[in-house]
Amino acid sequence: MIIWGSRGVTSIKARTRFICPVCQCESACDHKRVRRFFTLYFIPIIPLGTHSEYVECKKCGKAFEPEALAHDPAAAGREMQAMIEFVFLRAMTMTMCADGNLHESQIARIREAYQATTSEELPEEALQGEMKDTLRLSADASAGLIEQYAAPMNNEGREAVFRAAMVVAEADGDVSAEEMAVLMTIGQALGMTAAHMQGIVMSRRAETEATEA
Ligand SMILES: [Zn+2]
């Protein structure tokens, strides 16, 4: 009698290295391919069209989807940092540009805040570009970007952005009506309630008065 069937034959497509999601470090891995073969007397003789691929970590032996080869936690971290920087910078530039008066003291606050969050000096070009973009876009358009990029931030982060924007608004001596309106737009984009924003504004006012007294 003729014995026929099909079975999967595993071959190594590539030996490479990747950041193993389980080991959380760089490790050697095999990029494997499983191909189904038509078998005769248990011997694979005809490759069938279907195949699947996976990546196997040599350290922990776990298998992952081939997408794991491109997994780069450091790149994800850098991307996240760039998003956070953008949110801070845009919120502060928005309040600075709110009433059309760009004060040297406001620019100084932005530089300080940037340095405090990133431990790097804000490049002049980046600041100029940011100001140009902010003046070109409507407050709503900028708020839309803030809303989008702030999505992964938690409440503390969002509050810190709001506070940073407020410090810039105060830096020219007073918070004008235009600056306050923009602050509220920013807070809304950050998902804060009016009561929450009011609370921060009040406590900030009390702090400033206490320092002045
Ligand atoms: Zn592993």
CSV table of N, CA, C and O and ligand atoms in Angstrom, one decimal, residues 18 20-24 27 57-62 64, ligand 1:
chain,number,residue,atom,x,y,z
A,18,PHE,N,18.6,39.7,17.6
A,18,PHE,CA,17.5,40.6,17.8
A,18,PHE,C,17.4,40.9,19.2
A,18,PHE,O,18.1,40.4,20.1
A,20,CYS,N,15.4,40.3,22.1
A,20,CYS,CA,14.4,39.3,22.5
A,20,CYS,C,13.4,40.0,23.5
A,20,CYS,O,13.8,40.6,24.5
A,21,PRO,N,12.1,40.0,23.1
A,21,PRO,CA,11.1,40.6,24.0
A,21,PRO,C,11.0,39.9,25.4
A,21,PRO,O,10.5,40.6,26.3
A,22,VAL,N,11.4,38.7,25.5
A,22,VAL,CA,11.3,38.0,26.8
A,22,VAL,C,12.6,38.2,27.6
A,22,VAL,O,12.6,38.6,28.7
A,23,CYS,N,13.8,38.0,26.9
A,23,CYS,CA,15.1,38.2,27.6
A,23,CYS,C,15.4,39.7,27.8
A,23,CYS,O,16.2,40.0,28.7
A,24,GLN,N,14.7,40.5,27.1
A,24,GLN,CA,14.9,42.0,27.2
A,24,GLN,C,16.3,42.4,26.9
A,24,GLN,O,16.8,43.4,27.5
A,27,SER,N,20.1,39.1,21.6
A,27,SER,CA,20.4,37.7,21.7
A,27,SER,C,20.5,37.1,20.3
A,27,SER,O,19.9,37.7,19.4
A,57,CYS,N,14.4,32.6,19.7
A,57,CYS,CA,15.5,33.1,20.5
A,57,CYS,C,16.4,31.9,21.0
A,57,CYS,O,15.9,30.9,21.5
A,58,LYS,N,17.7,32.1,20.8
A,58,LYS,CA,18.6,31.0,21.2
A,58,LYS,C,18.8,31.0,22.7
A,58,LYS,O,19.3,30.0,23.3
A,59,LYS,N,18.5,32.1,23.4
A,59,LYS,CA,18.7,32.1,24.8
A,59,LYS,C,17.5,31.5,25.6
A,59,LYS,O,17.7,30.6,26.4
A,60,CYS,N,16.3,32.0,25.3
A,60,CYS,CA,15.2,31.5,26.1
A,60,CYS,C,14.4,30.4,25.3
A,60,CYS,O,13.5,29.7,25.9
A,61,GLY,N,14.6,30.3,24.0
A,61,GLY,CA,14.0,29.2,23.2
A,61,GLY,C,12.6,29.6,22.8
A,61,GLY,O,11.9,28.8,22.2
A,62,LYS,N,12.1,30.8,23.2
A,62,LYS,CA,10.7,31.1,22.8
A,62,LYS,C,10.6,31.6,21.3
A,62,LYS,O,11.6,32.0,20.8
A,64,PHE,N,8.7,33.8,18.3
A,64,PHE,CA,8.0,35.1,18.1
A,64,PHE,C,7.6,35.3,16.6
A,64,PHE,O,8.3,34.7,15.7
B,1,ZN,ZN,14.9,35.2,24.7
